[in-house]
PDB file of C-alpha atoms in Angstrom:
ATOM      1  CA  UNK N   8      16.833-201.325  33.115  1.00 61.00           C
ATOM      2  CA  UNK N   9      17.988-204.979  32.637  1.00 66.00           C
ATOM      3  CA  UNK N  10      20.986-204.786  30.905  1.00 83.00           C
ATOM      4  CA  UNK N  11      20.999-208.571  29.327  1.00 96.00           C
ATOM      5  CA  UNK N  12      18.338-207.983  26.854  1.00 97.00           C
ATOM      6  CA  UNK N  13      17.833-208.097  23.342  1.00 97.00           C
ATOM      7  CA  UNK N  14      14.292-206.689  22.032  1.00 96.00           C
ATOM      8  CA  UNK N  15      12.977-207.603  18.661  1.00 96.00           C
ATOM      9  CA  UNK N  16      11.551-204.341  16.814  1.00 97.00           C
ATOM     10  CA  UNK N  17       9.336-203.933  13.779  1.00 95.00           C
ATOM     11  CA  UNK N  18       7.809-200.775  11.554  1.00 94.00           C
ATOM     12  CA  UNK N  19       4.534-200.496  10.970  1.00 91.00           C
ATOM     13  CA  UNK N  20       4.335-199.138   7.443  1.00 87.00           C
ATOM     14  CA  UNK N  21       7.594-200.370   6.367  1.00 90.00           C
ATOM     15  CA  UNK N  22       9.243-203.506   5.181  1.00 89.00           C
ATOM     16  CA  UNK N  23      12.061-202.893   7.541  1.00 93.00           C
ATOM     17  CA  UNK N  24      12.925-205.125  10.952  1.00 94.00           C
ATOM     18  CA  UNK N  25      15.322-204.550  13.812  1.00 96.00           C
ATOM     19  CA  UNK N  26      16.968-205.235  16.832  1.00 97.00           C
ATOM     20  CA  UNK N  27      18.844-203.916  20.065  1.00 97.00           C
ATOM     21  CA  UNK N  28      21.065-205.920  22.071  1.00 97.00           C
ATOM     22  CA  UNK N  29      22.284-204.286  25.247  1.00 98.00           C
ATOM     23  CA  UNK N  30      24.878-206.472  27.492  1.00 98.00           C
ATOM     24  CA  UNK N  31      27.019-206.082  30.807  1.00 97.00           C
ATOM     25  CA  UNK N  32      26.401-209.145  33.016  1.00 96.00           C
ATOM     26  CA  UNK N  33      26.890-211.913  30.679  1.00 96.00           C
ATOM     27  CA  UNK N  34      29.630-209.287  28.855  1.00 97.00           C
ATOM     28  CA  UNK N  35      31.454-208.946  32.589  1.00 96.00           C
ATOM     29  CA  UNK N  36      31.486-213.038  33.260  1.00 95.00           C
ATOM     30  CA  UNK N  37      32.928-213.714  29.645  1.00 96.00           C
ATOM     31  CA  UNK N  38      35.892-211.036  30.427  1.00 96.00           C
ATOM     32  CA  UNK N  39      36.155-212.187  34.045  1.00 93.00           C
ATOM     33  CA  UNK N  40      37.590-216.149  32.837  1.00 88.00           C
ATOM     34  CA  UNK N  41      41.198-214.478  31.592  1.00 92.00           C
ATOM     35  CA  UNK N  42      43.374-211.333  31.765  1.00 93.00           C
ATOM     36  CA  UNK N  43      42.442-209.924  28.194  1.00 96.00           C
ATOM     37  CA  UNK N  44      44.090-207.366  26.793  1.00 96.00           C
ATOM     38  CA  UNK N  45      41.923-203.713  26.187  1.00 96.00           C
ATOM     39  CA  UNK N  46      41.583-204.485  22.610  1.00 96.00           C
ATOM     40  CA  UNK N  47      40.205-207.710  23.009  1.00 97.00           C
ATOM     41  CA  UNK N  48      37.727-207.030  25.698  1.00 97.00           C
ATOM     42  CA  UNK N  49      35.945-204.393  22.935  1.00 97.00           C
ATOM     43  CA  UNK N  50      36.440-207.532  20.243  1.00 97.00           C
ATOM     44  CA  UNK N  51      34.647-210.214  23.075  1.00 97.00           C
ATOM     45  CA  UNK N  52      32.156-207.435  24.165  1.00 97.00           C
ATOM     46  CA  UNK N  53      31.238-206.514  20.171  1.00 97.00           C
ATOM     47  CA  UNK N  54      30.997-210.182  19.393  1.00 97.00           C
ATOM     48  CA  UNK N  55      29.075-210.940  21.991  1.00 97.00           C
ATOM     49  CA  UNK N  56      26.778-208.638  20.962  1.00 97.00           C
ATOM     50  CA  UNK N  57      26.567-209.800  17.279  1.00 96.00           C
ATOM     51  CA  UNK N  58      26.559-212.898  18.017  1.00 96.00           C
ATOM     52  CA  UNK N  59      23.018-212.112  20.123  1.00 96.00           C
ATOM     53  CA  UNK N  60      21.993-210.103  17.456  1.00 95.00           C
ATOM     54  CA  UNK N  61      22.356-213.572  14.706  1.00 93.00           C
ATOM     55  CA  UNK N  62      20.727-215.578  17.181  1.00 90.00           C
ATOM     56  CA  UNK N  63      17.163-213.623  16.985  1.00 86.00           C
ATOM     57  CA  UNK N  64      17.936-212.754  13.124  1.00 84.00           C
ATOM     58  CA  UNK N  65      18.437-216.179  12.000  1.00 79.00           C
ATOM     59  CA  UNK N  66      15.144-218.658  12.725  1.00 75.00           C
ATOM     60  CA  UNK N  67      16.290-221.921  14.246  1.00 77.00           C
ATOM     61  CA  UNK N  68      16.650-224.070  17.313  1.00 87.00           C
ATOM     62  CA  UNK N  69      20.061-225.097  18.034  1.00 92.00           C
ATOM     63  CA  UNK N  70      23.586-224.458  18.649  1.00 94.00           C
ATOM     64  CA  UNK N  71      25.366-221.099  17.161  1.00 94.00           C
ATOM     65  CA  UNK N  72      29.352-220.059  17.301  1.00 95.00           C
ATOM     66  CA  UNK N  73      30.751-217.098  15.828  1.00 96.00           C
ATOM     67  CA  UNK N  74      34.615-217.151  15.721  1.00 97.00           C
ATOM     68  CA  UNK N  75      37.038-214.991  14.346  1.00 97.00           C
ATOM     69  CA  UNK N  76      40.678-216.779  13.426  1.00 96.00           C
ATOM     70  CA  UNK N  77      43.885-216.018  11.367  1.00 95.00           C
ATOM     71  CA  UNK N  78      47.236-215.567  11.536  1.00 95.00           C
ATOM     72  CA  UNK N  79      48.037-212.888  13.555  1.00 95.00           C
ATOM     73  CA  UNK N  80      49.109-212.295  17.651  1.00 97.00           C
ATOM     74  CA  UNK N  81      44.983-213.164  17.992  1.00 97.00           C
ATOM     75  CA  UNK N  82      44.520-216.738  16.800  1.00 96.00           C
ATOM     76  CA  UNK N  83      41.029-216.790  17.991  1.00 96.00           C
ATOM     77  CA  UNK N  84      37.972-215.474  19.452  1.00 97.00           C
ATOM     78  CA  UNK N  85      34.650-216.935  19.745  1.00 97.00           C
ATOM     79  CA  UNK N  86      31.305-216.799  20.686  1.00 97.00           C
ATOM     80  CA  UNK N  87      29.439-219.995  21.449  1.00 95.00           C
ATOM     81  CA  UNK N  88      25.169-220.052  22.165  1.00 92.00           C
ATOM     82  CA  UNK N  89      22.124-221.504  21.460  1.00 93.00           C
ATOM     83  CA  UNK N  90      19.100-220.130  20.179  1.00 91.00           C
ATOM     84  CA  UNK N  91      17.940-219.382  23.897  1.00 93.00           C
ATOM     85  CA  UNK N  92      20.607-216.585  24.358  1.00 94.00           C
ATOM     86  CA  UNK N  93      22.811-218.653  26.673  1.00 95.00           C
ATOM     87  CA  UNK N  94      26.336-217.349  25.841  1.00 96.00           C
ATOM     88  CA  UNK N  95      30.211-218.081  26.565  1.00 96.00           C
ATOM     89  CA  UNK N  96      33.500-216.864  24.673  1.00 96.00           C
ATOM     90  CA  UNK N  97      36.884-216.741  25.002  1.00 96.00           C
ATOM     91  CA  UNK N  98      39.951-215.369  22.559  1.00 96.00           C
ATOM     92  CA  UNK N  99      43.440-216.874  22.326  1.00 95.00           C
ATOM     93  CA  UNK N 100      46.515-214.239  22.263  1.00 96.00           C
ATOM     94  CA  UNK N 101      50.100-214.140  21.800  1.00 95.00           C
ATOM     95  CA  UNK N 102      52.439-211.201  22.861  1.00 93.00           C
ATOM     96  CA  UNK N 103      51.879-207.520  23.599  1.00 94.00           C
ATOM     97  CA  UNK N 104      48.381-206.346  21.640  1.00 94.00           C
ATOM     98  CA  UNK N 105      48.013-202.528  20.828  1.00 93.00           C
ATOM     99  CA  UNK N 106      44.679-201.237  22.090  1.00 93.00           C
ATOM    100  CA  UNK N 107      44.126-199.267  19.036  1.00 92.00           C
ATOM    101  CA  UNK N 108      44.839-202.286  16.626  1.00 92.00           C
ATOM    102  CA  UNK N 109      42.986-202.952  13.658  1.00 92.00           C
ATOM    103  CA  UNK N 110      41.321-206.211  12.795  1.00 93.00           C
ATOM    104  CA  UNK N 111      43.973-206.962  10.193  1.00 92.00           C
ATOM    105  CA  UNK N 112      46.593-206.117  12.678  1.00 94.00           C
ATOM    106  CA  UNK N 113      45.253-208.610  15.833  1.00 95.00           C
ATOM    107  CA  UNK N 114      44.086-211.701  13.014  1.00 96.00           C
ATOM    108  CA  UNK N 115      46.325-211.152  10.001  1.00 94.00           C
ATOM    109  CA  UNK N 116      44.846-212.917   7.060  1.00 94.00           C
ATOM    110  CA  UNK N 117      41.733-213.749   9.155  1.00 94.00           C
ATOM    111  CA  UNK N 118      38.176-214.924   8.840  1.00 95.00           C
ATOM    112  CA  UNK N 119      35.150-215.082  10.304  1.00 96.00           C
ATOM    113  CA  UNK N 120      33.121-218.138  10.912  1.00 96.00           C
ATOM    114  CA  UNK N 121      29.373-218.547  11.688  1.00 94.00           C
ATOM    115  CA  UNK N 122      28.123-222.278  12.610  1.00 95.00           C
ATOM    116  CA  UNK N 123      24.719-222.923  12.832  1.00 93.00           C
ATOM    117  CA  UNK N 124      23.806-226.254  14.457  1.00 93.00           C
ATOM    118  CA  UNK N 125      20.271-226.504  14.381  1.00 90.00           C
ATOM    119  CA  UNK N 126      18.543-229.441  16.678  1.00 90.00           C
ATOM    120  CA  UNK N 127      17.000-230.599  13.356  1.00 87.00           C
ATOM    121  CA  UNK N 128      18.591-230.194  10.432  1.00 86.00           C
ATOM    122  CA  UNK N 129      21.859-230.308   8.659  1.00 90.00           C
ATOM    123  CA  UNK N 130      24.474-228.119   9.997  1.00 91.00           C
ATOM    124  CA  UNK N 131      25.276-224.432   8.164  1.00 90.00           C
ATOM    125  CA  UNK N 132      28.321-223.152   7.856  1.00 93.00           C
ATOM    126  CA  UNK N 133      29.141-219.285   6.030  1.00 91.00           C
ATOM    127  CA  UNK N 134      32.832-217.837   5.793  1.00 94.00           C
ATOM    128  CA  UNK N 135      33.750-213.804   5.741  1.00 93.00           C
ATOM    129  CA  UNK N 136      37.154-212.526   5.577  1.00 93.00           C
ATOM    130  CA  UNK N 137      37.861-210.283   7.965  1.00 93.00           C
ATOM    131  CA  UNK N 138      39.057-208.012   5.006  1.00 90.00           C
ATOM    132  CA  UNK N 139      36.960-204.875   6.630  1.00 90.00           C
ATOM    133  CA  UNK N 140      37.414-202.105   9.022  1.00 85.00           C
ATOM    134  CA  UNK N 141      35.841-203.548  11.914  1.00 93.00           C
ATOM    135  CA  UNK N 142      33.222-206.360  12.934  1.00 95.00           C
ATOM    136  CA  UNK N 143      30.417-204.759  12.251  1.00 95.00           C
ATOM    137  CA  UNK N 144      31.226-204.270   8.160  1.00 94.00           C
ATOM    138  CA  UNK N 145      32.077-208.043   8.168  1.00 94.00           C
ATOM    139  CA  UNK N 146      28.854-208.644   9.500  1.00 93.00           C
ATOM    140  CA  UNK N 147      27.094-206.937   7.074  1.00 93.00           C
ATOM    141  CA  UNK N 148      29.463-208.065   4.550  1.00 91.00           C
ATOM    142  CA  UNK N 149      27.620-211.860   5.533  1.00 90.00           C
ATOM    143  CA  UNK N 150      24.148-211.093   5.189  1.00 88.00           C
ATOM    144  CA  UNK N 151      24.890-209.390   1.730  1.00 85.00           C
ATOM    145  CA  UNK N 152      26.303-212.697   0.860  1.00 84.00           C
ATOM    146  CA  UNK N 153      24.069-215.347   2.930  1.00 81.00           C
ATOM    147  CA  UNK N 154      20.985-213.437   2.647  1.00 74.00           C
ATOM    148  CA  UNK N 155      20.749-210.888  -0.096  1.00 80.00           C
ATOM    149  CA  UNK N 156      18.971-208.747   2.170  1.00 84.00           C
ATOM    150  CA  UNK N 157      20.435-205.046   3.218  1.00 89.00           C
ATOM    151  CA  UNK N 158      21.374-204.968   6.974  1.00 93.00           C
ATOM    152  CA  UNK N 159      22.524-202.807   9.142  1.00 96.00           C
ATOM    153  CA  UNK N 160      24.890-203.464  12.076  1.00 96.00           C
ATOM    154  CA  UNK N 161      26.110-200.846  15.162  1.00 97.00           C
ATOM    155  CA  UNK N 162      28.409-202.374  17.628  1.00 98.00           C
ATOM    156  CA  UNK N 163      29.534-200.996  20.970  1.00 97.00           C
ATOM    157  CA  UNK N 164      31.670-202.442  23.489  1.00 97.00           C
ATOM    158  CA  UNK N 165      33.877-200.805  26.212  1.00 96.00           C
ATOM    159  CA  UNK N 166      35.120-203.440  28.698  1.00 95.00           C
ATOM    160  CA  UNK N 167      32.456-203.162  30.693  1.00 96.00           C
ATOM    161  CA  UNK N 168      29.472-202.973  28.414  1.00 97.00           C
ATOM    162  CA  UNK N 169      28.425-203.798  25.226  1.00 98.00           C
ATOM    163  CA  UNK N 170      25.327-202.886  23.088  1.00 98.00           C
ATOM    164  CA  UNK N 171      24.233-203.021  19.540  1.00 97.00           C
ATOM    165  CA  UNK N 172      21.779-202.684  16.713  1.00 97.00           C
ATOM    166  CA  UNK N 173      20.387-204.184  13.344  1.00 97.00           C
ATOM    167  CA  UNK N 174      18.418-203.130  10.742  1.00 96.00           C
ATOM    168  CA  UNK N 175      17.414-205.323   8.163  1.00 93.00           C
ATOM    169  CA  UNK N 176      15.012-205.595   5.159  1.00 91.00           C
ATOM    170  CA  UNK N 177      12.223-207.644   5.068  1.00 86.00           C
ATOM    171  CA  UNK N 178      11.387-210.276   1.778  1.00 79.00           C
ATOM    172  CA  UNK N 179       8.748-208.056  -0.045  1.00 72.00           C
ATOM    173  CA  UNK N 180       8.118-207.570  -3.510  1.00 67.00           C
ATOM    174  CA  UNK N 181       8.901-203.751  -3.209  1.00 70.00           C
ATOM    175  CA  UNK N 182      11.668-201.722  -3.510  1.00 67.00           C
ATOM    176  CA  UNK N 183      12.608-200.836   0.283  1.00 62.00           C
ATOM    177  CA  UNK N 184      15.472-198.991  -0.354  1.00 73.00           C
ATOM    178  CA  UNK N 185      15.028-195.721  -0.196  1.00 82.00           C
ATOM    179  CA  UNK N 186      12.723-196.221   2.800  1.00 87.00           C
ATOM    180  CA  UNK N 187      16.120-198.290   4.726  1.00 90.00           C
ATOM    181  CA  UNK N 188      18.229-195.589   3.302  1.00 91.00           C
ATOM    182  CA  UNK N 189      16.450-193.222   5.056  1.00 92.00           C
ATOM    183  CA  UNK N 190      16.239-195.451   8.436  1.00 95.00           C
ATOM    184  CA  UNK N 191      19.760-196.191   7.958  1.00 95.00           C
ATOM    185  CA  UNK N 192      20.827-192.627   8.338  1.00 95.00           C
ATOM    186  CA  UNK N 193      18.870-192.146  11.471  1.00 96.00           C
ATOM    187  CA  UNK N 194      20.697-195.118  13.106  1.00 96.00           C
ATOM    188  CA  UNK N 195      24.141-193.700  12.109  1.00 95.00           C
ATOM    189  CA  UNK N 196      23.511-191.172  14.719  1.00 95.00           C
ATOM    190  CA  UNK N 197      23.180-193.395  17.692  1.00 95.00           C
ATOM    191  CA  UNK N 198      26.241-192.986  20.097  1.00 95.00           C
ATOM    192  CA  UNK N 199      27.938-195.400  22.387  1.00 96.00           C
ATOM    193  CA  UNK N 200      26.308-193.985  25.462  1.00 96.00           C
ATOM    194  CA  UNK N 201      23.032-193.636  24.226  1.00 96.00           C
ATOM    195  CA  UNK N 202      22.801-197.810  23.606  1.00 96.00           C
ATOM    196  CA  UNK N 203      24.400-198.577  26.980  1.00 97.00           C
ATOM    197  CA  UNK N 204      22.469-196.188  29.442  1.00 95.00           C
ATOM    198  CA  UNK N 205      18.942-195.299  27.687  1.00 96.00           C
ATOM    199  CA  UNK N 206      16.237-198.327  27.660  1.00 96.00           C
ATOM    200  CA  UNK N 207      15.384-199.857  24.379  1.00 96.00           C
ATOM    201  CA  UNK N 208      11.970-197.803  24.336  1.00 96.00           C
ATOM    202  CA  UNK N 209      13.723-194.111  24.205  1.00 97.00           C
ATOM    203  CA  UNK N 210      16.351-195.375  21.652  1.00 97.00           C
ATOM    204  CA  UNK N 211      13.661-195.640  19.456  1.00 96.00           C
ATOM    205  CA  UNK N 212      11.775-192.899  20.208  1.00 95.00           C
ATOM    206  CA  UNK N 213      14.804-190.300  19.741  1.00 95.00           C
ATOM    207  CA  UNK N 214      15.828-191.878  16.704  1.00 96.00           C
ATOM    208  CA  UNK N 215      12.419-192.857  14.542  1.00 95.00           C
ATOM    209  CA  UNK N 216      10.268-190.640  16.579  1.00 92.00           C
ATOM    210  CA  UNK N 217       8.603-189.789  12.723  1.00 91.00           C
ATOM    211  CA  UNK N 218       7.619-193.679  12.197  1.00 93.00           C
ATOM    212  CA  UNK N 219       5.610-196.342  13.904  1.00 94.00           C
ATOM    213  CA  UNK N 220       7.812-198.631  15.843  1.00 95.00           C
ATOM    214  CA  UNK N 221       6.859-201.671  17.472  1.00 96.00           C
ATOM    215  CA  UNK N 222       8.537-203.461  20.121  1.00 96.00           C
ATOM    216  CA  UNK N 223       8.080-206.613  21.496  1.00 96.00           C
ATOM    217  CA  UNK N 224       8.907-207.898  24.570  1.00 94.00           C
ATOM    218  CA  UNK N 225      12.818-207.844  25.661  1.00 94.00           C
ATOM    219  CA  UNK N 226      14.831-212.124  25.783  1.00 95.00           C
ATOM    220  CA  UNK N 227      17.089-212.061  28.412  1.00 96.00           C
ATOM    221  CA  UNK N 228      20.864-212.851  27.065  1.00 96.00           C
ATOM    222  CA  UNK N 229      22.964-214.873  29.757  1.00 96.00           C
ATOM    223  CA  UNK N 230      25.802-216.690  30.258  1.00 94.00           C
ATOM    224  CA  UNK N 231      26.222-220.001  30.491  1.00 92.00           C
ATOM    225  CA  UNK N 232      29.416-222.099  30.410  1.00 88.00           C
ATOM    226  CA  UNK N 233      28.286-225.994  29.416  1.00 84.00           C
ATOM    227  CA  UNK N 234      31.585-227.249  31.064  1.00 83.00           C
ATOM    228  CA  UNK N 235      31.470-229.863  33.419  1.00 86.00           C
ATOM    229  CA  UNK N 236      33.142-233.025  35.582  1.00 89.00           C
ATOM    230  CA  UNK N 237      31.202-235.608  33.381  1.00 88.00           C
ATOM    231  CA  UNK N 238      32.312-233.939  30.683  1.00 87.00           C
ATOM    232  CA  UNK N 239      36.080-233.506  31.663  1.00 88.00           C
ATOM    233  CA  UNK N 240      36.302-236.915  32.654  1.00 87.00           C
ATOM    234  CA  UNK N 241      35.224-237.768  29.031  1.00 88.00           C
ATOM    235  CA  UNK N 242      37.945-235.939  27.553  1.00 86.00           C
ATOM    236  CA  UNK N 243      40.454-237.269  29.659  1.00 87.00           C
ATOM    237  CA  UNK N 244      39.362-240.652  28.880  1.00 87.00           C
ATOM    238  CA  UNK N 245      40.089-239.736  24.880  1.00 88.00           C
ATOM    239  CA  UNK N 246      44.215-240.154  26.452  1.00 88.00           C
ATOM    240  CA  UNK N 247      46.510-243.264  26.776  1.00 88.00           C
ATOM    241  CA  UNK N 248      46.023-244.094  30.490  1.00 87.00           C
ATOM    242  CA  UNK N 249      49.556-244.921  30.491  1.00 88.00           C
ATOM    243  CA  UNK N 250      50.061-240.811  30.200  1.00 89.00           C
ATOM    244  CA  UNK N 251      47.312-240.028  32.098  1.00 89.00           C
ATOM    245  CA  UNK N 252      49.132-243.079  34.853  1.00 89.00           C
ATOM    246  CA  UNK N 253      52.618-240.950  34.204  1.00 90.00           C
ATOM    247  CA  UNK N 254      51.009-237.660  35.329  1.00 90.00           C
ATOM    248  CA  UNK N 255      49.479-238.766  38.569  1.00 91.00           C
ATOM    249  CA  UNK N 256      53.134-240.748  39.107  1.00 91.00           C
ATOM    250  CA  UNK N 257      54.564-237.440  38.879  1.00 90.00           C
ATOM    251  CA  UNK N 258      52.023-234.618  39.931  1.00 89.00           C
ATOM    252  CA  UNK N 259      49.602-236.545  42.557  1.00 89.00           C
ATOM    253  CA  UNK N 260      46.678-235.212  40.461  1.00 90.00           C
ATOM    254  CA  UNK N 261      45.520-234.027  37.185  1.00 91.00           C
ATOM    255  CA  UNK N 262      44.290-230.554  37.135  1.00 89.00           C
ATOM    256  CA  UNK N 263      42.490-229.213  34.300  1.00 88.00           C
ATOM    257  CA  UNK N 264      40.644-226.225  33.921  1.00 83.00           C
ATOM    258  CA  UNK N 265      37.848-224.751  31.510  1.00 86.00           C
ATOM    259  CA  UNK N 266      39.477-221.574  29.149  1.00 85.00           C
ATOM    260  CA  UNK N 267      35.456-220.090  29.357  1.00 88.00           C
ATOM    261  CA  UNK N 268      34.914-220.078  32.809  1.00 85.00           C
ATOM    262  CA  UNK N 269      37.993-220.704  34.670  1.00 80.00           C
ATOM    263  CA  UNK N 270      36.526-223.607  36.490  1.00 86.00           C
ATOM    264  CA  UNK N 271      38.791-226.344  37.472  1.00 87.00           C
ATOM    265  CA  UNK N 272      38.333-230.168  37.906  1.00 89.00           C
ATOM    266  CA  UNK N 273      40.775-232.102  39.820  1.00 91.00           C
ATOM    267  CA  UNK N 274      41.486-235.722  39.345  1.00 90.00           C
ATOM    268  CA  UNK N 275      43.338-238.422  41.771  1.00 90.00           C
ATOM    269  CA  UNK N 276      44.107-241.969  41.152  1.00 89.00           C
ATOM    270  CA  UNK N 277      40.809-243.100  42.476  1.00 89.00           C
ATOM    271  CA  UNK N 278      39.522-240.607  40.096  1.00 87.00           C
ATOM    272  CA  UNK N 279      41.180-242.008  37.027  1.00 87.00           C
ATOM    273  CA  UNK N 280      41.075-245.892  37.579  1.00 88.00           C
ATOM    274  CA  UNK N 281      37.590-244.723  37.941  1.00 88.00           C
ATOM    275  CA  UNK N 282      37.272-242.871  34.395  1.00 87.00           C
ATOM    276  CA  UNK N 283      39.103-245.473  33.353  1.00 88.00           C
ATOM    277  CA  UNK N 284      37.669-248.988  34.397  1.00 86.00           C
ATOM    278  CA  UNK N 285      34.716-248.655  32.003  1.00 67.00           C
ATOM    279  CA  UNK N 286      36.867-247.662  28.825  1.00 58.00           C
ATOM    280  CA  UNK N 287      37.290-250.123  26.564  1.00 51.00           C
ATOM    281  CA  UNK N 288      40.749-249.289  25.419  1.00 45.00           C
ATOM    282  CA  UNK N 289      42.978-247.618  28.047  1.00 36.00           C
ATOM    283  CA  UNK N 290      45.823-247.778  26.489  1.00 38.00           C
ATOM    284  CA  UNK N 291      45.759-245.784  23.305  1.00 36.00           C
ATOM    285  CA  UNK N 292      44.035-242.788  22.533  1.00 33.00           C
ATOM    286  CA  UNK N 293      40.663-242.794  20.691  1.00 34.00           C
ATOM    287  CA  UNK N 294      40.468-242.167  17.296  1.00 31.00           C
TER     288      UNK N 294
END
């Protein structure tokens, strides 16, 4: 079973859609970039995860980031894609986390933040305080306000896998309510195990064995970091050279590194007069 897929599912005789997301490579090379603390490996892995889950829910072409921030220890973690499933994240951390700590406890007065940058098209942006248990209540908390339509999130995430599911109501002019209250129900009883070892086939089949499910052919979900030289040589051409000069005085080089990947780019003299000779002010920082 591939474990980087997301499948698209749909009932026959209902006005209800869904999804399964089920993650470890791309999960494993997000994780493998830093040292992240228990607590925040579930929070990468379960964002991950939703953040798959938005990308096949929502229709567009683009760019999408999901990021938590606040106050707290955990100033940030985010998701950044596109609408072809090609992921990265990272989370920024101060001090000793609890593994057991709430969402309140790791962001304080948080939020969460979901950017859609479509390749046509003005840019979305929709806000939801982190003011629930977990992620997956937020989420839902979203589409109730973006959407209007009843969803449906699971989220699972371990460390070294991470799986989901939605369930959402399609437009109709019915009342699908009782017929997602009764889906709803059956998903509740999905377990963490069940989403990260069965394929996406027998989840359905053990839980809506009673109704006609259809599902479509599996996306693959991947990672894929858009760092690169070009582009660090762009940012360091946003400093005063004169800095940039007083760091290769002192160090020999400029080192800098990618937070998402753990890549590093290293820059000499030659490097820098080279970054350098084509700017058209090198001696104070763009605005």
């Amino acid at each position: 079973m591939n474990k980087d897929t997301l499948h698209r599912f749909v009932f026959d005789n209902l006005d209800v859609r869904g999804e399964i997301a089920q993650l470890e490579q791309s999960y494993q090379q997000i994780l493998a970039a830093n040292n992240y603390p228990v607590v925040l490996q579930k929070i990468l892995g379960e964002l991950l995860v939703a953040t798959s889950l938005l990308s096949a829910t929502i229709k567009f072409s683009g760019d999408i980031s999901v990021q938590l921030q606040g106050d707290g220890p955990v100033s940030l973690a985010v998701i950044n894609g596109n609408s072809d499933l090609e992921l990265r994240g990272v989370a920024r951390w101060k001090g000793e986390l609890v593994d057991t700590a709430s969402l309140s406890e790791l962001f304080g007065k948080g939020y969460m933040v979901i950017t859609l940058t479509p390749t046509e098209g003005e840019r979305y942006q929709g806000i939801v305080s982190l003011e629930h248990a977990d992620l997956a209540a937020c989420l839902e908390e979203y589409f109730n306000q973006s959407e209007q339509l009843p969803t449906q999130i699971k989220l699972f995430a371990d460390g070294k896998q991470a799986a989901g599911m939605l369930l959402q109501v399609l437009p109709s002019d019915k009342d699908n309510n009782e017929d997602f209250e009764h889906l709803t129900t059956l998903t509740t009883t999905i377990k963490q195990q069940e989403l990260f070892e069965l394929p996406a086939t027998e989840v359905l089949h053990r839980l809506y064995h009673e109704e006609d499910v259809r599902l479509f052919d599996g996306d693959s979900v991947t990672f894929k970091c858009s760092c690169s030289r070009e582009r660090t040589s762009a940012a360091l051409r946003t400093l005063a050279k004169t800095e940039v000069d007083s760091i290769i005085a002192q160090d020999g080089e400029i080192v800098m590194g990618c937070e998402y990947c753990s890549a590093t780019y290293k820059f000499d003299a030659i490097d820098v007069a080279a970054i350098f000779a084509d700017s058209p002010t090198t001696d104070t920082p763009a605005q």
